[in-house]
Amino acid sequence: MKITVEEVAHVAQLARLEITEEEMRLYTDQLNAILEYAARLDSLDTSGIQPTAHVLPLKNVFREDIKKTCLPLDEVLANAPRAEGGMFRVPPVLETEEASQ
Amino acid sequence: MSKYETVIGLEVHVELATESKIFCSCPTAFGAGPNTHVCPVCLGFPGTLPVLNKRAVEYALRAALALNCHISSFAKFDRKNYFYPDLPKAYQISQYDLPLATGGYLEIQTAGVTRRIGITRVHLEEDAGKLVHAPSGEYSLADYNRTGVPLIEIVSEPDIRSPEEARAYLEKLKSILQYTGVSDVKMEEGSLRCDANISIMPAGSTRFGARAEIKNLNSFKAVQRGLEYEVKRQAQLLDAGGKVVQETRRWDEDKGETYTMRSKEEAHDYRYFPDPDLVPVMVDETWVAAIRQSLPELPDARRHRYIYELGLPPYDAGVITASRAMADFFEAVLAEYPDAKTVSNWVMGEITRYLNASNMEITQSGLSPAALAELLKLQADGTISGTIAKTVFEEMLATGHRAADIVKEKGLVQISHEPVIASLVDQAIAANPATVSDYRSGKEKALGFLVGQVMKLSGGKANPELVNRLLREKLQ
């Protein structure tokens, strides 16, 4: 077993997903099948290979610091279920959680 | 003072002053209408790809080098996952295990002692959007203009030992970043933000206590006050036989206290992983050398030069070099009027007073270095007295006129003609017999009062040295 029911419950909670006990068992089985399949890669000998952070042989892809035209406001809000004063209206969030990134 | 020792580490976020955002071409300018500086990339639409802004990397490198950091030869971006509507993608692009720079320091001066505070890392990331909460509590509103504005996060080592040092660290950090020109570093506009980790431990211990992370420290004063409150709170807990719990607390400026936001159990699990949309950044030595070359003289070097080459007191040198604009102004005046102490007195006295009162920066004041130098020359050659110089200075700021013109217009030329002053001295003596006899009976201080009277009679224009001499002669 690669993943336990408890871990699935934890990830579901982090992803704000509400799932039943039954779904939790189902997803645990399905995720295990996927993870076990992927675990076949573990059989490869990688002892002589540098870990990689990226699969493409690319580095330093930049754009110049030039500002361009933005999306018109009506298009920005076109898919918003609700909007008000040019802003996306979302379910209430607690002030205490406000990120300070 | 205390049986406890305080341990503080600061996390500072600084918005970089680029034209466009970090991963798209939307402008970064502050104050636009809601959601007018957004595009499919910063809104996190499916199928879009971020492309890194080269200047953001350069600015981050500038800041890192100015903070004496080691630049990593290999850096990458990671996704920090969390659900909160200030991030439309549900993750923030940041750097996790391979940041742009590590292992730097800066030096602070408190109470005449210099201490080195370590800097763990400097990394690049994107800013989040802004949320407005409906007063009814029924909903929130999201504005994504700020989403994707480039930030650097600067993390200090837990080397700071008091709230006062925390403030000094922040002020020095602000000063260094301002010199490098990578940010306008304004706490009040949110381009510099600070979170603090703070714990206390028995004096002499080497094991840190449980720490609290303090958020919402929105000004230099708030940083110091918030941390002072926290030191007291934790000490009281320990004194009462209690324990400090590891948690996130929020500073309430109005109440002057911190309160619990979330405990360790609810701490975020960000599930960082490498962002497959962004390729690694590899900075070679040539690039580092070019940026190092382009750095200006930094505050510490400048302060040192003012003390050892210009002979300024360390305090003056520290105050003037804290702001690059102020130090540039000081040196421009000095180029035309090479008396460092006099110029320093004016910069730290009249000019600072004026700027504080009008809440302006020197560059906004309209005062040119040449105009101040002209005023100082008029004082030095005896055309005007020191008192009158201050009057002329105020007039210069109010009208924008040149010092020489104001002196001429208002008839403020110093009176150095001996017979005129002698007659004013006689008047003052005649009008103040009691003070005169005090002086004659040995009260040296009484002379100051009489000098003041003569200056008053002359409308501030009498040459003070002459007044002093004539008074002494006549009172003998």
Coordinates of C-alpha atoms in Angstrom, one line a residue:
Chain A
M1 CA 0.0 0.0 0.0
K2 CA 1.4 3.3 -1.1
I3 CA -1.2 5.5 0.5
T4 CA -3.5 5.1 3.5
V5 CA -7.1 6.2 4.1
E6 CA -5.9 8.7 6.6
E7 CA -3.6 10.3 4.0
V8 CA -6.4 10.5 1.5
A9 CA -8.6 12.2 4.2
H10 CA -5.8 14.7 4.9
V11 CA -5.3 15.6 1.3
A12 CA -9.1 15.9 0.8
Q13 CA -9.2 18.3 3.7
L14 CA -6.4 20.4 2.3
A15 CA -8.1 20.5 -1.0
R16 CA -11.4 21.4 0.7
L17 CA -13.1 18.3 -0.8
E18 CA -16.1 16.8 1.0
I19 CA -16.1 13.1 0.4
T20 CA -17.9 10.2 2.0
E21 CA -16.3 7.2 3.8
E22 CA -17.1 5.1 0.9
E23 CA -15.6 7.5 -1.6
M24 CA -12.5 7.7 0.6
R25 CA -12.0 3.9 0.4
L26 CA -12.6 4.0 -3.4
Y27 CA -10.1 6.8 -4.0
T28 CA -7.6 5.1 -1.7
D29 CA -7.7 2.0 -3.8
Q30 CA -7.6 3.9 -7.1
L31 CA -4.7 6.1 -5.9
N32 CA -2.8 3.0 -4.8
A33 CA -3.3 1.4 -8.2
I34 CA -1.8 4.5 -9.8
L35 CA 1.0 4.9 -7.3
E36 CA 1.9 1.2 -7.5
Y37 CA 2.1 1.4 -11.3
A38 CA 4.3 4.5 -11.1
A39 CA 6.5 2.7 -8.5
R40 CA 7.8 0.5 -11.2
L41 CA 10.2 3.3 -11.9
D42 CA 11.8 2.5 -8.5
S43 CA 13.2 -0.7 -10.0
L44 CA 15.6 1.4 -12.2
D45 CA 19.1 2.0 -10.9
T46 CA 19.5 5.7 -10.7
S47 CA 22.5 5.8 -8.4
G48 CA 24.8 7.4 -11.0
I49 CA 22.2 10.0 -12.1
Q50 CA 22.0 13.6 -10.9
P51 CA 18.5 14.5 -9.5
T52 CA 16.7 16.9 -11.8
A53 CA 14.3 19.7 -11.1
H54 CA 13.0 19.8 -14.7
V55 CA 12.7 17.5 -17.6
L56 CA 13.5 19.9 -20.4
P57 CA 17.1 20.8 -21.2
L58 CA 16.2 24.5 -20.9
K59 CA 17.3 27.3 -18.6
N60 CA 17.0 31.0 -18.2
V61 CA 13.9 31.6 -20.3
F62 CA 13.1 35.3 -19.7
R63 CA 10.9 38.0 -21.1
E64 CA 11.9 41.7 -21.0
D65 CA 10.2 44.0 -18.5
I66 CA 7.7 45.6 -20.9
K67 CA 4.1 46.2 -19.9
K68 CA 1.4 45.4 -22.4
T69 CA -2.4 45.8 -22.6
C70 CA -4.4 43.9 -20.2
L71 CA -7.7 42.1 -20.5
P72 CA -10.8 44.4 -20.7
L73 CA -12.8 44.3 -17.5
D74 CA -15.9 42.8 -19.1
E75 CA -13.9 39.9 -20.4
V76 CA -12.2 39.5 -17.0
L77 CA -15.5 39.1 -15.3
A78 CA -17.3 37.2 -18.1
N79 CA -17.1 33.9 -16.4
A80 CA -17.5 35.1 -12.9
P81 CA -20.7 33.7 -11.3
R82 CA -21.0 37.0 -9.4
A83 CA -19.2 40.3 -9.5
E84 CA -19.5 43.6 -7.8
G85 CA -17.7 46.9 -8.4
G86 CA -15.4 45.3 -10.9
M87 CA -14.4 42.6 -8.4
F88 CA -15.1 38.9 -8.2
R89 CA -17.6 38.2 -5.5
V90 CA -16.7 35.1 -3.6
P91 CA -17.9 33.3 -0.5
P92 CA -16.9 35.1 2.7
V93 CA -13.4 34.4 3.9
L94 CA -12.0 35.0 7.4
E95 CA -9.8 38.0 7.8
T96 CA -7.5 35.9 10.0
E97 CA -6.5 33.7 7.1
E98 CA -5.5 36.6 4.9
A99 CA -2.2 35.6 3.4
S100 CA 0.8 37.9 3.7
Q101 CA 2.8 36.5 0.8
Chain B
M1 CA 17.1 43.4 32.8
S2 CA 15.5 40.1 32.5
K3 CA 15.8 36.4 33.4
Y4 CA 14.8 35.6 29.8
E5 CA 16.5 36.1 26.5
T6 CA 14.5 37.1 23.5
V7 CA 15.0 35.4 20.1
I8 CA 13.5 37.1 17.0
G9 CA 13.7 36.2 13.3
L10 CA 12.0 38.4 10.6
E11 CA 10.5 37.5 7.3
V12 CA 10.2 40.5 5.0
H13 CA 8.4 40.7 1.7
V14 CA 9.4 43.5 -0.7
E15 CA 7.6 44.4 -3.9
L16 CA 10.1 45.0 -6.7
A17 CA 9.8 48.2 -8.7
T18 CA 9.5 46.5 -12.2
E19 CA 7.2 47.9 -14.9
S20 CA 5.5 44.6 -15.5
K21 CA 4.5 41.6 -13.4
I22 CA 6.8 38.7 -12.7
F23 CA 5.3 36.2 -15.1
C24 CA 3.2 38.3 -17.4
S25 CA 3.1 41.7 -19.1
C26 CA 0.5 43.4 -16.9
P27 CA 1.6 46.7 -15.3
T28 CA 2.5 46.7 -11.6
A29 CA 1.4 50.3 -11.0
F30 CA -0.4 50.9 -7.7
G31 CA -3.9 52.4 -7.5
A32 CA -5.6 51.3 -10.8
G33 CA -9.3 50.4 -10.9
P34 CA -10.1 46.8 -9.6
N35 CA -9.1 44.0 -12.0
T36 CA -7.9 46.4 -14.8
H37 CA -4.3 45.1 -14.5
V38 CA -4.9 41.5 -15.1
C39 CA -4.7 39.0 -18.0
P40 CA -5.2 35.2 -18.5
V41 CA -1.8 34.4 -17.0
C42 CA -2.1 36.2 -13.7
L43 CA -5.8 35.2 -13.5
G44 CA -4.6 31.6 -13.7
F45 CA -6.7 30.6 -16.8
P46 CA -6.1 27.0 -18.0
G47 CA -3.6 26.7 -20.8
T48 CA -1.6 29.8 -20.1
L49 CA 2.1 29.8 -19.3
P50 CA 4.2 32.1 -17.1
V51 CA 7.4 33.6 -18.5
L52 CA 9.8 35.0 -16.0
N53 CA 10.6 38.8 -16.1
K54 CA 14.3 39.2 -16.4
R55 CA 14.4 42.5 -14.5
A56 CA 12.7 40.9 -11.5
V57 CA 15.6 38.4 -11.4
E58 CA 18.1 41.2 -11.7
Y59 CA 16.5 43.2 -9.0
A60 CA 16.4 40.2 -6.7
L61 CA 20.1 39.6 -7.4
R62 CA 20.9 43.2 -6.7
A63 CA 19.2 43.0 -3.4
A64 CA 20.8 39.7 -2.5
L65 CA 24.3 41.0 -3.3
A66 CA 23.7 44.2 -1.3
L67 CA 22.8 41.9 1.6
N68 CA 26.1 40.0 1.2
C69 CA 24.4 36.8 0.0
H70 CA 25.8 33.9 -1.9
I71 CA 24.0 33.7 -5.3
S72 CA 23.0 30.1 -6.2
S73 CA 24.2 28.8 -9.5
F74 CA 21.0 26.8 -9.8
A75 CA 17.6 28.1 -8.7
K76 CA 14.1 26.9 -9.5
F77 CA 10.5 27.8 -8.9
D78 CA 8.0 25.7 -6.9
R79 CA 4.3 25.8 -6.4
K80 CA 3.1 26.5 -2.9
N81 CA -0.4 25.1 -2.7
Y82 CA -3.2 26.7 -0.6
F83 CA -6.8 27.5 -1.1
Y84 CA -7.7 31.1 -0.5
P85 CA -9.4 33.4 -3.0
D86 CA -6.5 35.9 -3.1
L87 CA -4.8 33.4 -5.4
P88 CA -6.8 32.5 -8.5
K89 CA -4.5 29.5 -9.4
A90 CA -4.8 28.0 -5.9
Y91 CA -1.1 28.0 -5.7
Q92 CA 1.6 30.7 -5.4
I93 CA 4.7 30.4 -7.5
S94 CA 7.6 30.7 -5.0
Q95 CA 10.9 29.1 -4.4
Y96 CA 11.3 26.3 -1.9
D97 CA 14.5 24.3 -1.6
L98 CA 16.6 26.0 -4.2
P99 CA 16.2 29.8 -3.6
L100 CA 18.1 32.4 -5.6
A101 CA 20.4 33.4 -2.8
T102 CA 21.5 32.3 0.7
G103 CA 23.8 33.1 3.5
G104 CA 24.0 36.9 3.8
Y105 CA 24.0 39.4 6.6
L106 CA 23.5 43.0 7.4
E107 CA 24.9 45.1 10.3
I108 CA 22.8 47.1 12.8
Q109 CA 23.8 49.8 15.2
T110 CA 21.8 50.1 18.5
A111 CA 23.1 52.1 21.5
G112 CA 26.4 52.5 19.8
V113 CA 27.0 48.8 19.4
T114 CA 27.3 47.2 16.0
R115 CA 25.9 43.7 15.5
R116 CA 25.7 41.4 12.5
I117 CA 22.4 39.8 11.7
G118 CA 22.4 36.8 9.4
I119 CA 20.2 36.5 6.4
T120 CA 19.1 32.9 5.7
R121 CA 17.8 33.4 2.2
V122 CA 16.4 35.7 -0.5
H123 CA 13.9 34.2 -2.9
L124 CA 11.6 35.4 -5.7
E125 CA 7.8 34.9 -5.7
E126 CA 4.6 36.4 -6.9
D127 CA 2.3 38.6 -4.8
A128 CA -1.3 37.6 -4.1
G129 CA -4.5 39.6 -4.8
K130 CA -6.4 41.8 -2.5
L131 CA -9.7 40.9 -0.7
V132 CA -12.3 43.2 0.5
H133 CA -14.7 41.8 3.0
A134 CA -18.3 42.9 3.0
P135 CA -19.2 44.5 6.3
S136 CA -22.2 42.2 6.6
G137 CA -19.8 39.2 6.5
E138 CA -21.9 37.7 3.7
Y139 CA -19.3 37.7 1.0
S140 CA -15.8 38.9 0.0
L141 CA -14.6 40.7 -3.1
A142 CA -11.4 39.9 -5.0
D143 CA -9.2 42.3 -6.9
Y144 CA -6.3 40.6 -8.7
N145 CA -4.3 43.7 -9.8
R146 CA -1.6 42.8 -7.3
T147 CA -1.6 39.1 -8.2
G148 CA 1.8 38.4 -9.9
V149 CA 3.6 41.6 -8.8
P150 CA 7.2 40.4 -8.2
L151 CA 8.2 40.0 -4.5
I152 CA 11.4 39.1 -2.8
E153 CA 11.2 37.4 0.5
I154 CA 14.1 38.0 2.8
V155 CA 14.4 35.7 5.8
S156 CA 16.7 36.5 8.7
E157 CA 18.4 34.1 11.0
P158 CA 17.1 34.0 14.6
D159 CA 19.9 36.5 15.5
I160 CA 17.8 39.4 16.7
R161 CA 17.7 39.8 20.4
S162 CA 15.2 42.6 21.2
P163 CA 12.3 44.4 19.6
E164 CA 14.6 47.5 19.3
E165 CA 17.0 45.4 17.3
A166 CA 14.2 44.1 15.1
R167 CA 13.3 47.7 14.3
A168 CA 16.9 48.6 13.6
Y169 CA 17.2 45.6 11.3
L170 CA 14.1 46.6 9.3
E171 CA 15.3 50.2 9.0
K172 CA 18.7 49.1 7.8
L173 CA 17.1 46.6 5.4
K174 CA 14.8 49.4 4.0
S175 CA 17.8 51.7 3.7
I176 CA 19.9 49.2 1.8
L177 CA 17.1 48.2 -0.6
Q178 CA 16.3 51.9 -1.2
Y179 CA 20.0 52.5 -2.2
T180 CA 19.9 49.6 -4.6
G181 CA 16.8 51.1 -6.3
V182 CA 14.9 47.7 -6.5
S183 CA 11.9 48.9 -4.6
D184 CA 10.3 52.0 -3.2
V185 CA 10.1 50.2 0.2
K186 CA 7.1 51.9 1.7
M187 CA 5.6 50.1 4.6
E188 CA 2.5 52.3 4.5
E189 CA 1.8 51.3 0.9
G190 CA 2.6 47.7 1.5
S191 CA 5.7 47.5 -0.7
L192 CA 7.6 46.3 2.4
R193 CA 5.8 43.9 4.7
C194 CA 7.1 42.1 7.8
D195 CA 6.2 39.0 9.8
A196 CA 8.1 38.1 12.9
N197 CA 9.0 34.9 14.7
I198 CA 9.6 35.4 18.4
S199 CA 10.4 33.2 21.4
I200 CA 12.0 33.6 24.8
M201 CA 14.3 31.3 26.7
P202 CA 16.0 31.4 30.2
A203 CA 19.0 33.7 30.0
G204 CA 22.1 31.8 29.1
S205 CA 20.2 28.9 27.6
T206 CA 21.0 27.7 24.1
R207 CA 17.7 26.0 23.5
F208 CA 15.1 28.2 21.9
G209 CA 11.6 28.3 23.4
A210 CA 8.4 27.7 21.4
R211 CA 7.8 30.5 19.0
A212 CA 4.9 32.6 18.0
E213 CA 4.7 34.0 14.5
I214 CA 3.3 37.6 14.5
K215 CA 1.5 39.0 11.5
N216 CA 0.0 42.3 10.6
L217 CA 3.0 44.4 11.7
N218 CA 2.3 47.3 9.4
S219 CA 4.7 50.0 10.4
F220 CA 8.2 50.2 12.0
K221 CA 6.5 51.3 15.2
A222 CA 4.1 48.3 15.1
V223 CA 7.0 45.9 14.7
Q224 CA 8.6 47.2 17.8
R225 CA 5.4 47.5 19.9
G226 CA 4.0 44.2 18.7
L227 CA 7.2 42.4 19.7
E228 CA 7.5 44.2 23.0
Y229 CA 4.0 43.1 23.8
E230 CA 4.8 39.5 22.8
V231 CA 8.0 39.4 25.0
K232 CA 5.9 40.5 28.0
R233 CA 3.1 38.0 27.2
Q234 CA 5.4 35.0 26.9
A235 CA 7.4 36.0 30.0
Q236 CA 4.1 36.2 32.0
L237 CA 3.1 32.8 30.8
L238 CA 6.4 31.2 31.8
D239 CA 6.4 33.1 35.1
A240 CA 3.0 31.7 35.9
G241 CA 4.3 28.1 35.3
G242 CA 2.6 28.0 31.9
K243 CA 3.9 27.1 28.4
V244 CA 4.1 29.1 25.2
V245 CA 2.3 27.3 22.4
Q246 CA 3.6 27.5 18.9
E247 CA 1.1 29.4 16.9
T248 CA 0.3 32.3 14.5
R249 CA -0.8 35.5 16.2
R250 CA -2.1 38.7 14.8
W251 CA -1.2 42.2 16.0
D252 CA -4.1 44.5 16.8
E253 CA -2.7 48.0 16.5
D254 CA -5.7 49.7 18.2
K255 CA -5.9 47.4 21.2
G256 CA -2.1 47.1 21.4
E257 CA -2.1 43.3 21.7
T258 CA -1.7 40.1 19.8
Y259 CA -4.3 37.4 19.5
T260 CA -4.4 33.8 18.2
M261 CA -5.0 33.3 14.5
R262 CA -4.2 29.6 14.2
S263 CA -2.3 27.0 16.2
K264 CA 0.3 24.6 15.0
E265 CA -2.2 21.8 14.5
E266 CA -3.9 23.9 11.8
A267 CA -0.6 24.9 10.3
H268 CA -0.6 24.9 6.6
D269 CA 0.7 21.9 4.6
Y270 CA 1.7 23.7 1.4
R271 CA 2.7 20.5 -0.6
Y272 CA 5.4 22.3 -2.5
F273 CA 6.5 20.8 -5.7
P274 CA 8.6 22.1 -8.7
D275 CA 6.6 24.2 -11.1
P276 CA 6.8 22.4 -14.4
D277 CA 5.9 25.6 -16.3
L278 CA 9.1 27.4 -15.4
V279 CA 12.6 26.3 -16.3
P280 CA 15.5 26.7 -13.8
V281 CA 17.4 30.0 -13.4
M282 CA 21.2 29.5 -13.7
V283 CA 23.2 32.6 -12.7
D284 CA 26.8 32.4 -13.8
E285 CA 29.8 34.4 -12.4
T286 CA 29.8 36.9 -15.2
W287 CA 26.2 37.9 -14.4
V288 CA 26.9 38.1 -10.7
A289 CA 30.0 40.2 -11.4
A290 CA 28.1 42.6 -13.7
I291 CA 25.4 43.2 -11.1
R292 CA 28.0 43.6 -8.3
Q293 CA 29.7 46.2 -10.4
S294 CA 26.5 48.2 -10.9
L295 CA 25.7 48.5 -7.1
P296 CA 26.0 52.0 -5.7
E297 CA 28.0 52.8 -2.6
L298 CA 25.8 51.3 0.2
P299 CA 24.7 53.0 3.5
D300 CA 27.4 51.4 5.7
A301 CA 30.2 52.3 3.3
R302 CA 28.9 55.9 3.0
R303 CA 28.4 56.2 6.8
H304 CA 31.9 55.0 7.3
R305 CA 33.2 57.6 4.8
Y306 CA 31.3 60.4 6.5
I307 CA 32.8 59.5 9.8
Y308 CA 36.4 59.0 8.8
E309 CA 36.7 61.3 5.8
L310 CA 34.3 64.2 6.6
G311 CA 34.7 64.0 10.4
L312 CA 31.0 63.8 11.1
P313 CA 29.8 62.3 14.5
P314 CA 28.6 58.7 14.0
Y315 CA 25.1 59.7 14.9
D316 CA 24.9 62.4 12.2
A317 CA 26.5 60.1 9.6
G318 CA 23.9 57.4 10.4
V319 CA 20.9 59.7 10.1
I320 CA 22.0 61.3 6.9
T321 CA 23.0 58.0 5.1
A322 CA 19.8 56.2 6.1
S323 CA 18.1 57.8 3.1
R324 CA 20.0 57.8 -0.2
A325 CA 18.2 60.9 -1.4
M326 CA 19.2 62.7 1.8
A327 CA 22.8 61.7 1.5
D328 CA 22.9 62.6 -2.2
F329 CA 21.5 66.0 -1.3
F330 CA 24.0 66.4 1.5
E331 CA 26.9 65.7 -0.8
A332 CA 25.6 68.0 -3.5
V333 CA 25.5 70.9 -1.0
L334 CA 28.9 69.9 0.2
A335 CA 30.3 70.2 -3.3
E336 CA 29.5 74.0 -3.2
Y337 CA 29.9 74.6 0.5
P338 CA 32.6 72.3 1.8
D339 CA 31.9 72.6 5.6
A340 CA 30.5 69.1 6.5
K341 CA 29.4 69.9 10.0
T342 CA 27.5 73.0 9.1
V343 CA 25.7 71.3 6.2
S344 CA 25.0 68.3 8.4
N345 CA 23.5 70.6 11.1
W346 CA 21.2 72.1 8.6
V347 CA 20.2 68.8 7.0
M348 CA 19.5 67.3 10.4
G349 CA 18.0 70.4 11.9
E350 CA 15.9 72.8 9.8
I351 CA 15.5 70.6 6.7
T352 CA 14.5 67.4 8.6
R353 CA 12.1 69.5 10.7
Y354 CA 10.5 70.9 7.6
L355 CA 10.3 67.6 5.8
N356 CA 8.8 65.9 8.9
A357 CA 6.2 68.7 9.4
S358 CA 5.2 68.6 5.7
N359 CA 5.5 64.8 5.4
M360 CA 7.7 65.1 2.3
E361 CA 10.9 63.5 1.0
I362 CA 13.8 65.8 0.2
T363 CA 13.3 65.3 -3.5
Q364 CA 9.7 66.6 -3.2
S365 CA 10.6 69.7 -1.3
G366 CA 11.7 71.8 -4.2
L367 CA 14.8 72.8 -2.3
S368 CA 17.9 72.5 -4.5
P369 CA 21.4 71.9 -3.0
A370 CA 22.6 75.0 -4.8
A371 CA 20.0 77.2 -3.1
L372 CA 20.9 75.9 0.3
A373 CA 24.6 76.4 -0.4
E374 CA 23.9 80.0 -1.4
L375 CA 22.2 80.6 1.9
L376 CA 25.0 79.1 3.9
K377 CA 27.5 81.3 2.1
L378 CA 25.5 84.4 3.0
Q379 CA 25.7 83.4 6.6
A380 CA 29.4 82.5 6.4
D381 CA 30.4 85.9 4.9
G382 CA 28.5 87.8 7.5
T383 CA 25.7 89.1 5.3
I384 CA 23.1 87.6 7.5
S385 CA 23.0 86.3 11.0
G386 CA 22.2 82.7 12.0
T387 CA 18.8 83.6 13.2
I388 CA 18.0 85.5 10.0
A389 CA 19.3 82.5 8.0
K390 CA 16.5 80.4 9.4
T391 CA 13.9 83.1 8.5
V392 CA 15.3 83.2 5.0
F393 CA 15.2 79.4 4.8
E394 CA 11.5 79.4 5.6
E395 CA 10.9 82.1 3.0
M396 CA 12.8 80.1 0.4
L397 CA 10.7 77.0 0.9
A398 CA 7.5 79.1 1.0
T399 CA 8.2 81.2 -2.2
G400 CA 10.9 79.3 -4.0
H401 CA 12.9 82.5 -4.2
R402 CA 16.7 82.6 -4.0
A403 CA 18.3 83.5 -0.6
A404 CA 20.1 86.6 -1.9
D405 CA 16.9 88.0 -3.3
I406 CA 14.9 87.4 -0.1
V407 CA 17.6 89.1 1.9
K408 CA 17.6 92.1 -0.4
E409 CA 13.8 92.3 -0.7
K410 CA 13.1 92.1 3.0
G411 CA 16.1 94.1 4.1
L412 CA 17.5 91.3 6.2
V413 CA 21.2 92.2 5.8
Q414 CA 23.0 91.8 9.1
I415 CA 23.8 95.0 11.0
S416 CA 27.5 95.1 11.6
H417 CA 27.8 98.8 11.9
E418 CA 29.2 99.5 15.4
P419 CA 27.6 102.9 16.2
V420 CA 24.1 101.5 15.3
I421 CA 24.6 98.4 17.5
A422 CA 26.1 100.5 20.3
S423 CA 23.0 102.6 20.5
L424 CA 20.8 99.5 20.7
V425 CA 23.0 98.1 23.4
D426 CA 22.6 101.4 25.4
Q427 CA 18.8 101.1 25.0
A428 CA 18.8 97.5 26.3
I429 CA 21.0 98.5 29.3
A430 CA 18.8 101.4 30.2
A431 CA 15.6 99.3 29.9
N432 CA 16.8 96.4 32.1
P433 CA 18.6 97.8 35.2
A434 CA 17.9 94.7 37.4
T435 CA 19.5 92.4 34.9
V436 CA 22.4 94.7 34.5
S437 CA 23.1 94.7 38.2
D438 CA 22.7 90.9 38.3
Y439 CA 25.4 90.7 35.7
R440 CA 27.7 93.1 37.5
S441 CA 27.3 91.1 40.7
G442 CA 28.7 88.1 38.8
K443 CA 25.8 86.4 37.2
E444 CA 27.3 85.6 33.8
K445 CA 24.0 84.2 32.6
A446 CA 22.4 87.6 32.7
L447 CA 24.4 88.6 29.7
G448 CA 22.5 86.1 27.5
F449 CA 19.2 87.8 28.3
L450 CA 20.7 91.2 27.4
V451 CA 22.0 89.9 24.1
G452 CA 18.6 88.6 23.4
Q453 CA 17.1 92.0 24.1
V454 CA 19.5 93.7 21.7
M455 CA 18.8 91.1 19.0
K456 CA 15.1 91.8 19.5
L457 CA 15.5 95.5 19.1
S458 CA 17.4 94.9 15.9
G459 CA 14.7 92.7 14.5
G460 CA 17.2 89.8 14.6
K461 CA 19.6 91.5 12.3
A462 CA 22.3 92.6 14.7
N463 CA 25.7 90.8 14.4
P464 CA 25.6 88.6 17.5
E465 CA 29.4 88.7 18.1
L466 CA 29.4 92.4 18.0
V467 CA 26.5 92.6 20.3
N468 CA 28.3 90.4 22.8
R469 CA 31.5 92.4 22.7
L470 CA 29.9 95.8 23.0
L471 CA 27.7 94.6 25.9
R472 CA 30.7 93.3 27.8
E473 CA 32.6 96.5 27.2
K474 CA 29.8 98.8 28.3
L475 CA 29.0 96.8 31.4
Q476 CA 32.6 96.7 32.7

